[in-house]
């Protein structure tokens, strides 16, 4: 038996994606001795795992990166960044800032147990290490626990099966009959890419809820645009971080009813032509997400586009949603028009559900059988708190965080801290801001860094020999207030009113309904942080114990 290796660091960060890398960078600035572990064999997080064809961030390229990393100029050639470019970018960040020497790859968190006397975490990893740290920061990702559908017979299928978030390198689908289950952000991207590539023999989208999708408007940036962005790069960020969505759009303050009915279409058309779903949803009118009439008008506009685009009326009918336009806003690079190709087909699972998979493919409820060589699951994730289901994290009470959340529903204070779990911080935990992720992540990593600096400083004021180990934790009441606030803030949103949305935990069987985000967005979130700090870190409790 191998003797476990015992290690001591100031902090351990779990995850080396956007969140973990920046948290490392920040804590190292505090002079801390930091270790990072990640299950993957490289840094990159989401962009390490999601290597399916067509993977793209739907944030414009100049805002899907770190604001502080201006060592290199903004060089993206296009308006959007594709998955491989983001992966390369994050690897470059790790190299440029010499982060790799702190990072141990192919190493997973197994368990973390809080020691109330030493105010430290004892962590075990998949490499049999026992790591003792004062601070544990989990940057596990918002969307990392894969969701497979529970359709009978999947193991019977003898062809190839892949989930988009575990995409094998160099997968060749030439001449294959491919079925894709799911048509969220991922499904829409992968369907569009495979159909455009045109190598597959057949492509069938198995669709439960049709989606409203808006053109992304991807194109090459002009030299002028790149020069302008670089010239004002540091000035761009404050207003982005101050906005709700942090998508670089001007968010509308005008309700649709304030504009004459005959002028409304022109507003929607302009955003449609410019591209980007967040622009379409948030910069046209202020109330698309909560006013039913405004929502219906925006939805109807998209339905008309679908009918104009898709020539076969039967396919168009299946592709047209009737529910409110209130899922994660999607954009695409020519999704609907792919269905004009003969080899691209669609099955509406609402009308004809999958009865079961079999050796050769699947059988639908009406008795028809479809033969397939490959099944692609674009079925999403057990989002947010789901990322914590494969690990054990025991706080003060000895209760594992996932069990605690099963009882109470996933909750936290500001998306970063949980009562009874001192010195544990999360990046993108439950109830964080609903916004473009890189600036949301930066905000949280900075908040966590400030919390830790505050606790460390407090300890030195308690003990001039600086041997006292601080514990910083959030008060139950502060966490409850924040949870209530998140619930209230989403109360009027139409996003709450649709089925199976991951944003409310409803895509996973048995998961409690809860608002997993702070809907007012990043700007409001940042103002709340300022207010909390101005009130003497209201909500946080400090104490000291004695370090070993
Ligand atoms: P999503 O948005 O959760 O989409 C998952 C898709 O898979 C969606 O179309 C689901 O249909 C479908 N799904 C899930 N389970 C099943 C079963 N059992 N049968 C048929 N279809 C199923 O995940 P994505 O990966 O696309 O995107 C996640 C986020 O990543 C996205 O919002 C961006 O922020 C980035 P449903 O709509 O529930 O009927």
GROMACS .gro file of N, CA and C in nm, residues 1 67 294 502:
model
   12
    1UNK      N    1   0.083  -0.122   0.000
    1UNK     CA    2   0.000   0.000   0.000
    1UNK      C    3   0.087   0.127   0.000
   67UNK      N    4  -1.034   4.055  -1.785
   67UNK     CA    5  -1.018   4.199  -1.807
   67UNK      C    6  -0.876   4.243  -1.770
  294UNK      N    7  -4.501   4.141  -2.415
  294UNK     CA    8  -4.372   4.174  -2.477
  294UNK      C    9  -4.300   4.046  -2.516
  502UNK      N   10  -3.271   2.430  -1.659
  502UNK     CA   11  -3.159   2.405  -1.567
  502UNK      C   12  -3.136   2.523  -1.474
   0.00000   0.00000   0.00000
